[in-house]
């Protein structure tokens, strides 16, 4: 059993919205044992001096797609790369994100047509065969045929090949019974939660963010069967109209909500305890009027981002001015690669989100969203020894979470990306 005393210059503990000066953390094995001004050093304890840095809990990204390699080739890779390539990329992304201070991620579905690659990656990490972030995952997108998740649309000019891909993916189809079966299989083979593609999107050629393809009966069936098995359901949702409908059905978690320009909707979500992960980053180029970045998107995405620009900008203000707890999710590989978690902090701070609200998002709010509120997202006795440290000023520098200075996961210290 390894024991460490970590001396913190400043400490954000994930529980209270302050930076505490000169605190010490006692780590025993893979858990935090004590946090105080001075902790008594047990014999053999190793001292880690972070007195020139700000220490936080290991951070959490609640919305990534870990089975992609590079965001610029994601559509090509979805169709043409081998399933094993996608599964192994999850291991690569897990390592890279951990070395950047994001010690837990939630994988929101993939297009691994052999199924369950990320379940296997998670098992290999948990067994200690590889190192990387802890993974909470939904193996497959659950989507209707032609829904936003149906990536066989990428080659719909070739119906024979497109149908072959569609048939081999476990999450696509139509009808409440079909979706009951899909959800049961996801859980049977290791899902931690269910991810539903309810709205269309920006990142797809054939549909738009106001479209939705499930019938009420299909959505209700997914939610009902998931809840029977104590699974939360997270939904990719854009329009307020669809969100109201889903809240009435008992949805647990709404992702994106980039068109939520209705303050009453956010109040209702808060009152009902519906989690909200707004994933600011993918819409930055149009909200922040960055033409250079916008031109890097696919033609279809550029067209849609421009079409919805004003609505996106209005909704961003409504979300920032609301008091719903915000989750922290990058939606990478939408833009940037899946391990570059610090970009969402930049998006939040430059949109006017208070830094402590953004830090809470990446720690205690996300811990709750991942159903791990007593294990991750805080530096307090009993929590996993998942700890990061940063040299830049977290309260003033939007790029602060892009440069991780120190990382420990499960009580083990790793060289950060800056060191290797
Ligand atoms: Zn996503």
Tab-separated table of C-alpha atoms and ligand atoms in Angstrom:
chain	number	residue	atom	x	y	z
A	1	UNK	CA	0.000	0.000	0.000
A	2	UNK	CA	1.431	3.348	-1.074
A	3	UNK	CA	0.899	6.484	1.013
A	4	UNK	CA	1.280	10.080	-0.136
A	5	UNK	CA	0.999	13.520	1.422
A	6	UNK	CA	0.112	16.094	-1.240
A	7	UNK	CA	0.879	19.714	-0.340
A	8	UNK	CA	-1.456	22.042	-2.271
A	9	UNK	CA	-0.762	25.695	-3.084
A	10	UNK	CA	-4.479	26.176	-3.572
A	11	UNK	CA	-7.207	23.557	-3.330
A	12	UNK	CA	-10.606	23.380	-5.052
A	13	UNK	CA	-12.170	20.375	-3.327
A	14	UNK	CA	-15.232	19.946	-5.570
A	15	UNK	CA	-17.593	20.443	-2.634
A	16	UNK	CA	-17.412	24.172	-1.880
A	17	UNK	CA	-16.909	27.096	-4.243
A	18	UNK	CA	-13.680	28.469	-2.808
A	19	UNK	CA	-9.957	28.010	-3.326
A	20	UNK	CA	-8.437	27.054	0.006
A	21	UNK	CA	-4.826	28.039	0.685
A	22	UNK	CA	-2.095	25.620	1.761
A	23	UNK	CA	-4.051	22.422	2.336
A	24	UNK	CA	-2.691	18.887	2.614
A	25	UNK	CA	-4.169	15.639	1.329
A	26	UNK	CA	-3.351	12.196	2.720
A	27	UNK	CA	-3.720	9.410	0.156
A	28	UNK	CA	-3.642	5.779	1.231
A	29	UNK	CA	-3.687	3.161	-1.493
A	30	UNK	CA	-6.349	4.306	-3.998
A	31	UNK	CA	-8.467	6.452	-1.674
A	32	UNK	CA	-8.234	9.842	-0.012
A	33	UNK	CA	-7.882	9.390	3.724
A	34	UNK	CA	-7.719	12.921	5.105
A	35	UNK	CA	-7.775	16.581	3.970
A	36	UNK	CA	-6.666	19.317	6.352
A	37	UNK	CA	-4.287	22.226	6.935
A	38	UNK	CA	-1.762	19.717	8.264
A	39	UNK	CA	-2.117	15.970	8.157
A	40	UNK	CA	0.123	13.719	10.224
A	41	UNK	CA	2.517	11.852	7.930
A	42	UNK	CA	2.427	8.085	8.490
A	43	UNK	CA	5.814	6.321	8.362
A	44	UNK	CA	6.993	5.870	4.793
A	45	UNK	CA	4.642	8.473	3.307
A	46	UNK	CA	6.002	10.151	0.179
A	47	UNK	CA	5.546	13.920	-0.056
A	48	UNK	CA	4.328	15.439	-3.333
A	49	UNK	CA	4.900	19.180	-3.356
A	50	UNK	CA	2.276	21.023	-5.422
A	51	UNK	CA	2.600	24.251	-3.438
A	52	UNK	CA	3.036	26.204	-6.689
A	53	UNK	CA	-0.182	24.866	-8.260
A	54	UNK	CA	-3.945	24.683	-7.867
A	55	UNK	CA	-5.159	21.206	-6.989
A	56	UNK	CA	-8.580	19.916	-8.062
A	57	UNK	CA	-10.326	16.569	-8.105
A	58	UNK	CA	-9.554	14.538	-11.226
A	59	UNK	CA	-11.988	16.027	-13.730
A	60	UNK	CA	-14.950	14.359	-15.430
A	61	UNK	CA	-16.108	14.750	-19.027
A	62	UNK	CA	-19.717	13.548	-19.235
A	63	UNK	CA	-20.030	13.496	-23.013
A	64	UNK	CA	-17.391	11.961	-25.257
A	65	UNK	CA	-17.329	9.483	-28.129
A	66	UNK	CA	-14.202	7.512	-27.375
A	67	UNK	CA	-14.190	5.135	-30.325
A	68	UNK	CA	-13.151	7.810	-32.805
A	69	UNK	CA	-9.607	8.667	-33.771
A	70	UNK	CA	-9.540	12.087	-35.322
A	71	UNK	CA	-12.494	14.475	-35.497
A	72	UNK	CA	-11.610	15.494	-39.058
A	73	UNK	CA	-11.964	11.924	-40.361
A	74	UNK	CA	-14.804	10.721	-38.133
A	75	UNK	CA	-17.352	10.114	-40.933
A	76	UNK	CA	-14.831	8.208	-43.011
A	77	UNK	CA	-13.713	6.183	-39.998
A	78	UNK	CA	-17.291	5.333	-38.987
A	79	UNK	CA	-17.773	3.457	-42.232
A	80	UNK	CA	-14.331	2.282	-43.279
A	81	UNK	CA	-12.343	1.525	-40.135
A	82	UNK	CA	-12.350	-1.925	-38.555
A	83	UNK	CA	-14.248	-2.472	-35.297
A	84	UNK	CA	-10.993	-3.322	-33.520
A	85	UNK	CA	-9.518	0.035	-34.611
A	86	UNK	CA	-12.439	1.791	-32.905
A	87	UNK	CA	-12.137	-0.274	-29.744
A	88	UNK	CA	-8.403	0.316	-29.500
A	89	UNK	CA	-8.924	4.025	-30.018
A	90	UNK	CA	-11.014	4.013	-26.849
A	91	UNK	CA	-7.918	2.797	-24.966
A	92	UNK	CA	-5.742	5.456	-26.597
A	93	UNK	CA	-8.256	8.210	-25.810
A	94	UNK	CA	-8.613	6.971	-22.225
A	95	UNK	CA	-4.872	7.260	-21.699
A	96	UNK	CA	-4.594	10.675	-23.328
A	97	UNK	CA	-7.555	12.145	-21.433
A	98	UNK	CA	-6.233	10.874	-18.099
A	99	UNK	CA	-2.827	12.442	-18.802
A	100	UNK	CA	-4.679	15.733	-19.352
A	101	UNK	CA	-6.353	15.554	-15.929
A	102	UNK	CA	-9.696	14.060	-16.976
A	103	UNK	CA	-9.689	10.894	-14.887
A	104	UNK	CA	-13.278	9.844	-15.616
A	105	UNK	CA	-15.275	10.074	-18.822
A	106	UNK	CA	-18.771	9.105	-19.899
A	107	UNK	CA	-18.849	7.568	-23.348
A	108	UNK	CA	-22.163	8.441	-25.022
A	109	UNK	CA	-22.371	5.681	-27.609
A	110	UNK	CA	-20.391	4.690	-30.644
A	111	UNK	CA	-20.691	3.247	-34.088
A	112	UNK	CA	-18.708	0.104	-33.394
A	113	UNK	CA	-20.693	-2.265	-35.540
A	114	UNK	CA	-19.316	-5.370	-33.871
A	115	UNK	CA	-20.860	-3.866	-30.765
A	116	UNK	CA	-19.537	-3.331	-27.297
A	117	UNK	CA	-15.900	-2.418	-28.073
A	118	UNK	CA	-15.924	0.229	-25.378
A	119	UNK	CA	-17.332	-2.263	-22.862
A	120	UNK	CA	-14.267	-4.401	-23.554
A	121	UNK	CA	-11.932	-1.384	-23.322
A	122	UNK	CA	-13.462	-0.503	-19.947
A	123	UNK	CA	-12.937	-4.059	-18.692
A	124	UNK	CA	-9.289	-4.074	-19.772
A	125	UNK	CA	-8.723	-0.756	-17.994
A	126	UNK	CA	-10.483	-1.930	-14.838
A	127	UNK	CA	-8.401	-5.120	-14.852
A	128	UNK	CA	-5.236	-3.022	-14.990
A	129	UNK	CA	-4.013	-4.236	-18.395
A	130	UNK	CA	-4.017	-0.643	-19.685
A	131	UNK	CA	-3.979	2.735	-17.970
A	132	UNK	CA	-6.497	5.483	-18.628
A	133	UNK	CA	-9.571	7.329	-17.423
A	134	UNK	CA	-12.380	5.418	-15.757
A	135	UNK	CA	-15.124	4.807	-18.274
A	136	UNK	CA	-18.873	4.972	-17.773
A	137	UNK	CA	-20.485	3.987	-21.040
A	138	UNK	CA	-23.505	3.470	-23.239
A	139	UNK	CA	-22.288	0.966	-25.853
A	140	UNK	CA	-24.483	1.965	-28.796
A	141	UNK	CA	-26.577	4.902	-29.823
A	142	UNK	CA	-30.247	3.986	-29.729
A	143	UNK	CA	-31.761	5.613	-32.816
A	144	UNK	CA	-34.557	5.133	-35.288
A	145	UNK	CA	-33.757	4.192	-38.847
A	146	UNK	CA	-32.819	7.532	-40.470
A	147	UNK	CA	-32.434	9.058	-36.999
A	148	UNK	CA	-29.375	11.141	-36.120
A	149	UNK	CA	-27.478	8.087	-34.845
A	150	UNK	CA	-28.079	6.018	-37.985
A	151	UNK	CA	-24.635	6.405	-39.481
A	152	UNK	CA	-25.479	4.070	-42.374
A	153	UNK	CA	-26.892	7.306	-43.881
A	154	UNK	CA	-23.317	8.323	-44.594
A	155	UNK	CA	-23.442	5.995	-47.593
A	156	UNK	CA	-27.155	6.144	-48.412
A	157	UNK	CA	-26.405	6.618	-52.110
A	158	UNK	CA	-25.517	2.922	-51.980
A	159	UNK	CA	-28.604	1.299	-50.388
A	160	UNK	CA	-27.175	-2.214	-50.496
A	161	UNK	CA	-24.018	-1.363	-48.568
A	162	UNK	CA	-25.877	1.096	-46.320
A	163	UNK	CA	-28.434	-1.605	-45.425
A	164	UNK	CA	-25.652	-4.057	-44.646
A	165	UNK	CA	-24.209	-1.625	-42.086
A	166	UNK	CA	-27.655	-0.801	-40.693
A	167	UNK	CA	-28.472	-4.494	-40.229
A	168	UNK	CA	-25.247	-5.142	-38.376
A	169	UNK	CA	-25.669	-2.347	-35.853
A	170	UNK	CA	-27.574	-3.352	-32.724
A	171	UNK	CA	-29.230	0.032	-31.949
A	172	UNK	CA	-31.242	0.970	-35.038
A	173	UNK	CA	-34.789	0.206	-36.060
A	174	UNK	CA	-38.429	1.063	-35.523
A	175	UNK	CA	-41.196	0.131	-33.098
A	176	UNK	CA	-41.509	0.004	-29.293
A	177	UNK	CA	-40.850	-3.744	-29.069
A	178	UNK	CA	-37.703	-3.481	-31.155
A	179	UNK	CA	-36.382	-0.766	-28.818
A	180	UNK	CA	-37.314	-2.751	-25.689
A	181	UNK	CA	-35.151	-5.559	-27.060
A	182	UNK	CA	-32.314	-3.141	-27.928
A	183	UNK	CA	-32.255	-1.675	-24.416
A	184	UNK	CA	-32.351	-5.105	-22.761
A	185	UNK	CA	-29.399	-6.235	-24.883
A	186	UNK	CA	-27.420	-3.090	-24.119
A	187	UNK	CA	-27.842	-3.776	-20.411
A	188	UNK	CA	-27.196	-7.495	-20.799
A	189	UNK	CA	-23.812	-6.819	-22.427
A	190	UNK	CA	-22.649	-4.177	-19.975
A	191	UNK	CA	-24.249	-0.730	-20.500
A	192	UNK	CA	-23.968	1.685	-17.595
A	193	UNK	CA	-26.726	3.900	-19.030
A	194	UNK	CA	-28.764	4.249	-22.218
A	195	UNK	CA	-28.102	6.933	-24.844
A	196	UNK	CA	-30.996	7.897	-27.089
A	197	UNK	CA	-30.725	10.008	-30.255
A	198	UNK	CA	-34.096	11.735	-30.091
A	199	UNK	CA	-33.443	14.906	-32.149
A	200	UNK	CA	-31.809	15.299	-35.507
A	201	UNK	CA	-28.620	17.310	-35.420
A	202	UNK	CA	-26.061	19.682	-36.838
A	203	UNK	CA	-23.524	17.033	-37.609
A	204	UNK	CA	-25.638	15.054	-40.058
A	205	UNK	CA	-26.570	15.817	-43.633
A	206	UNK	CA	-30.083	14.404	-43.769
A	207	UNK	CA	-31.855	15.936	-40.784
A	208	UNK	CA	-32.024	19.103	-38.714
A	209	UNK	CA	-31.981	19.863	-34.980
A	210	UNK	CA	-35.720	20.566	-34.854
A	211	UNK	CA	-36.572	17.130	-36.320
A	212	UNK	CA	-37.319	14.151	-34.166
A	213	UNK	CA	-37.830	10.659	-35.364
A	214	UNK	CA	-39.020	8.510	-32.434
A	215	UNK	CA	-42.733	8.097	-31.857
A	216	UNK	CA	-43.951	8.809	-28.319
A	217	UNK	CA	-44.524	5.071	-27.856
A	218	UNK	CA	-40.917	4.310	-28.849
A	219	UNK	CA	-39.444	6.891	-26.451
A	220	UNK	CA	-41.743	5.746	-23.663
A	221	UNK	CA	-40.718	2.116	-24.224
A	222	UNK	CA	-37.003	2.978	-24.036
A	223	UNK	CA	-37.429	4.963	-20.817
A	224	UNK	CA	-39.732	2.425	-19.172
A	225	UNK	CA	-37.542	-0.630	-19.866
A	226	UNK	CA	-34.361	1.252	-18.881
A	227	UNK	CA	-35.872	2.322	-15.571
A	228	UNK	CA	-37.024	-1.236	-14.830
A	229	UNK	CA	-33.335	-2.163	-14.945
A	230	UNK	CA	-32.270	0.925	-12.935
A	231	UNK	CA	-30.583	2.527	-15.930
A	232	UNK	CA	-30.641	6.265	-16.537
A	233	UNK	CA	-31.594	7.455	-20.013
A	234	UNK	CA	-29.648	10.323	-21.581
A	235	UNK	CA	-31.118	11.923	-24.664
A	236	UNK	CA	-29.557	13.934	-27.476
A	237	UNK	CA	-32.231	16.659	-27.660
A	238	UNK	CA	-32.327	20.125	-29.236
A	239	UNK	CA	-35.837	21.534	-29.396
A	240	UNK	CA	-37.671	22.768	-26.301
A	241	UNK	CA	-40.852	21.134	-27.622
A	242	UNK	CA	-39.256	17.685	-27.588
A	243	UNK	CA	-37.653	18.296	-24.180
A	244	UNK	CA	-41.042	19.094	-22.577
A	245	UNK	CA	-42.418	15.866	-24.007
A	246	UNK	CA	-39.483	13.820	-22.670
A	247	UNK	CA	-39.631	15.408	-19.222
A	248	UNK	CA	-43.269	14.293	-19.066
A	249	UNK	CA	-42.074	10.752	-19.841
A	250	UNK	CA	-39.484	10.738	-17.030
A	251	UNK	CA	-36.252	11.317	-18.962
A	252	UNK	CA	-33.210	11.458	-16.639
A	253	UNK	CA	-30.719	13.490	-18.614
A	254	UNK	CA	-30.743	15.870	-21.579
A	255	UNK	CA	-27.606	16.399	-23.657
A	256	UNK	CA	-26.848	19.463	-25.828
A	257	UNK	CA	-30.089	21.524	-25.547
A	258	UNK	CA	-28.352	24.075	-27.743
A	259	UNK	CA	-31.730	25.559	-28.793
A	260	UNK	CA	-33.126	25.853	-25.234
A	261	UNK	CA	-34.089	29.529	-25.401
A	262	UNK	CA	-36.923	29.028	-22.905
A	263	UNK	CA	-36.078	29.889	-19.264
A	264	UNK	CA	-39.194	28.048	-18.037
A	265	UNK	CA	-37.902	24.806	-19.550
A	266	UNK	CA	-34.627	25.069	-17.623
A	267	UNK	CA	-36.576	25.879	-14.425
A	268	UNK	CA	-38.717	22.795	-14.958
A	269	UNK	CA	-35.660	20.602	-15.545
A	270	UNK	CA	-34.092	21.902	-12.355
A	271	UNK	CA	-37.273	21.339	-10.394
A	272	UNK	CA	-37.629	17.769	-11.716
A	273	UNK	CA	-33.928	16.991	-11.184
A	274	UNK	CA	-33.313	16.330	-14.900
A	275	UNK	CA	-29.569	16.435	-15.573
A	276	UNK	CA	-28.380	18.849	-18.230
A	277	UNK	CA	-25.086	18.602	-20.132
A	278	UNK	CA	-25.104	21.556	-22.554
A	279	UNK	CA	-21.899	20.681	-24.507
A	280	UNK	CA	-21.051	24.261	-25.498
A	281	UNK	CA	-17.936	23.567	-27.569
A	282	UNK	CA	-19.334	22.183	-30.858
A	283	UNK	CA	-21.285	25.420	-31.488
A	284	UNK	CA	-18.471	27.816	-30.622
A	285	UNK	CA	-17.455	28.750	-34.150
A	286	UNK	CA	-20.869	30.189	-34.941
A	287	UNK	CA	-21.642	31.646	-31.508
A	288	UNK	CA	-18.249	33.336	-31.246
A	289	UNK	CA	-18.311	34.272	-34.977
A	290	UNK	CA	-15.063	32.504	-35.742
A	291	UNK	CA	-15.171	32.131	-39.546
A	292	UNK	CA	-11.828	30.322	-39.746
A	293	UNK	CA	-13.030	27.572	-37.454
A	294	UNK	CA	-16.478	27.442	-38.998
A	295	UNK	CA	-14.955	26.797	-42.418
A	296	UNK	CA	-13.257	23.675	-41.011
A	297	UNK	CA	-16.680	22.018	-40.534
A	298	UNK	CA	-18.395	19.912	-43.175
A	299	UNK	CA	-20.506	21.941	-45.657
A	300	UNK	CA	-23.721	20.521	-44.148
A	301	UNK	CA	-22.750	21.453	-40.604
A	302	UNK	CA	-21.688	24.957	-41.676
A	303	UNK	CA	-25.030	25.488	-43.396
A	304	UNK	CA	-26.998	24.396	-40.343
A	305	UNK	CA	-24.875	26.293	-37.848
A	306	UNK	CA	-25.389	29.478	-39.866
A	307	UNK	CA	-29.120	28.836	-40.207
A	308	UNK	CA	-29.541	28.459	-36.443
A	309	UNK	CA	-26.947	31.046	-35.444
A	310	UNK	CA	-29.300	33.538	-33.787
A	311	UNK	CA	-31.295	30.845	-32.020
A	312	UNK	CA	-28.064	29.238	-30.771
A	313	UNK	CA	-26.820	32.595	-29.480
A	314	UNK	CA	-30.102	33.351	-27.686
A	315	UNK	CA	-30.234	29.903	-26.130
A	316	UNK	CA	-26.625	30.176	-24.925
A	317	UNK	CA	-27.548	33.352	-23.012
A	318	UNK	CA	-30.642	31.736	-21.515
A	319	UNK	CA	-28.624	28.705	-20.394
A	320	UNK	CA	-25.838	30.831	-18.869
A	321	UNK	CA	-28.393	33.036	-17.047
A	322	UNK	CA	-30.367	30.072	-15.683
A	323	UNK	CA	-29.538	28.504	-12.346
A	324	UNK	CA	-29.801	24.853	-13.378
A	325	UNK	CA	-26.657	22.899	-12.421
A	326	UNK	CA	-24.667	22.531	-15.635
A	327	UNK	CA	-22.899	19.294	-16.460
A	328	UNK	CA	-19.553	19.376	-18.251
A	329	UNK	CA	-19.420	17.595	-21.612
A	330	UNK	CA	-17.329	18.285	-24.682
A	331	UNK	CA	-19.159	16.082	-27.221
A	332	UNK	CA	-15.771	15.301	-28.700
A	333	UNK	CA	-15.321	14.002	-31.403
A	334	UNK	CA	-17.758	16.626	-32.771
A	335	UNK	CA	-14.920	19.151	-32.926
A	336	UNK	CA	-11.476	18.499	-31.386
A	337	UNK	CA	-10.311	15.045	-30.418
A	338	UNK	CA	-12.012	13.080	-27.648
A	339	UNK	CA	-9.267	13.566	-25.064
A	340	UNK	CA	-9.046	17.373	-25.344
A	341	UNK	CA	-11.450	17.932	-22.462
A	342	UNK	CA	-10.191	21.368	-21.427
A	343	UNK	CA	-11.885	23.103	-24.357
A	344	UNK	CA	-15.294	23.056	-22.680
A	345	UNK	CA	-13.897	25.156	-19.825
A	346	UNK	CA	-12.816	27.706	-22.420
A	347	UNK	CA	-16.313	27.688	-23.959
A	348	UNK	CA	-17.992	28.048	-20.583
A	349	UNK	CA	-15.809	30.868	-19.255
A	350	UNK	CA	-15.887	32.867	-22.488
A	351	UNK	CA	-19.695	32.516	-22.503
A	352	UNK	CA	-19.898	34.117	-19.066
A	353	UNK	CA	-20.233	31.024	-16.877
A	354	UNK	CA	-18.736	31.635	-13.431
A	355	UNK	CA	-15.498	29.601	-13.053
A	356	UNK	CA	-16.795	27.901	-9.898
A	357	UNK	CA	-19.961	26.841	-11.737
A	358	UNK	CA	-17.765	25.401	-14.505
A	359	UNK	CA	-15.552	23.611	-11.954
A	360	UNK	CA	-18.630	22.213	-10.202
A	361	UNK	CA	-19.826	21.003	-13.623
A	362	UNK	CA	-16.623	19.011	-14.190
A	363	UNK	CA	-16.642	17.600	-10.646
A	364	UNK	CA	-19.657	17.219	-8.321
A	365	UNK	CA	-22.419	17.804	-10.910
A	366	UNK	CA	-20.903	15.278	-13.290
A	367	UNK	CA	-20.278	12.808	-10.456
A	368	UNK	CA	-24.010	12.919	-9.816
A	369	UNK	CA	-24.808	12.534	-13.525
A	370	UNK	CA	-22.541	9.450	-13.640
A	371	UNK	CA	-24.219	8.064	-10.484
A	372	UNK	CA	-20.894	8.105	-8.608
A	373	UNK	CA	-21.432	11.004	-6.146
A	374	UNK	CA	-19.527	9.363	-3.295
A	375	UNK	CA	-16.535	8.145	-5.301
A	376	UNK	CA	-15.432	10.824	-7.760
A	377	UNK	CA	-15.595	14.595	-8.221
A	378	UNK	CA	-14.361	15.623	-4.768
A	379	UNK	CA	-11.240	15.704	-2.665
A	380	UNK	CA	-12.612	14.417	0.608
A	381	UNK	CA	-12.103	11.352	2.826
A	382	UNK	CA	-13.329	8.149	1.200
A	383	UNK	CA	-13.223	9.367	-2.418
A	384	UNK	CA	-10.991	7.765	-5.039
A	385	UNK	CA	-7.544	9.344	-5.100
A	386	UNK	CA	-8.212	10.976	-8.488
A	387	UNK	CA	-6.375	14.291	-8.288
A	388	UNK	CA	-5.172	16.879	-10.825
A	389	UNK	CA	-3.149	20.082	-10.529
A	390	UNK	CA	-2.850	23.113	-12.752
A	391	UNK	CA	-0.331	25.917	-13.089
A	392	UNK	CA	-2.571	28.454	-14.835
A	393	UNK	CA	-5.100	30.575	-12.930
A	394	UNK	CA	-8.410	28.668	-12.958
A	395	UNK	CA	-10.435	31.748	-12.072
A	396	UNK	CA	-9.226	34.000	-14.883
A	397	UNK	CA	-7.688	31.874	-17.652
A	398	UNK	CA	-10.163	30.121	-19.992
A	399	UNK	CA	-7.336	27.879	-21.224
A	400	UNK	CA	-6.393	26.787	-17.706
A	401	UNK	CA	-7.668	23.208	-18.113
A	402	UNK	CA	-5.727	22.629	-21.328
A	403	UNK	CA	-2.399	22.380	-19.471
A	404	UNK	CA	-2.453	19.683	-16.833
A	405	UNK	CA	0.559	19.868	-14.516
A	406	UNK	CA	-0.005	16.821	-12.307
A	407	UNK	CA	-2.299	13.825	-12.356
A	408	UNK	CA	-2.994	10.947	-9.988
A	409	UNK	CA	-5.641	8.331	-10.677
A	410	UNK	CA	-6.615	5.654	-8.200
A	411	UNK	CA	-3.631	6.636	-6.059
A	412	UNK	CA	-1.079	6.216	-8.883
A	413	UNK	CA	0.906	9.214	-10.203
A	414	UNK	CA	1.359	9.533	-13.972
A	415	UNK	CA	3.497	11.852	-16.057
A	416	UNK	CA	1.135	14.377	-17.628
A	417	UNK	CA	1.072	15.129	-21.344
A	418	UNK	CA	3.325	18.096	-20.619
A	419	UNK	CA	6.061	15.742	-19.375
A	420	UNK	CA	6.053	13.158	-22.152
B	1	LIG	ZN1	-22.476	13.307	-28.764
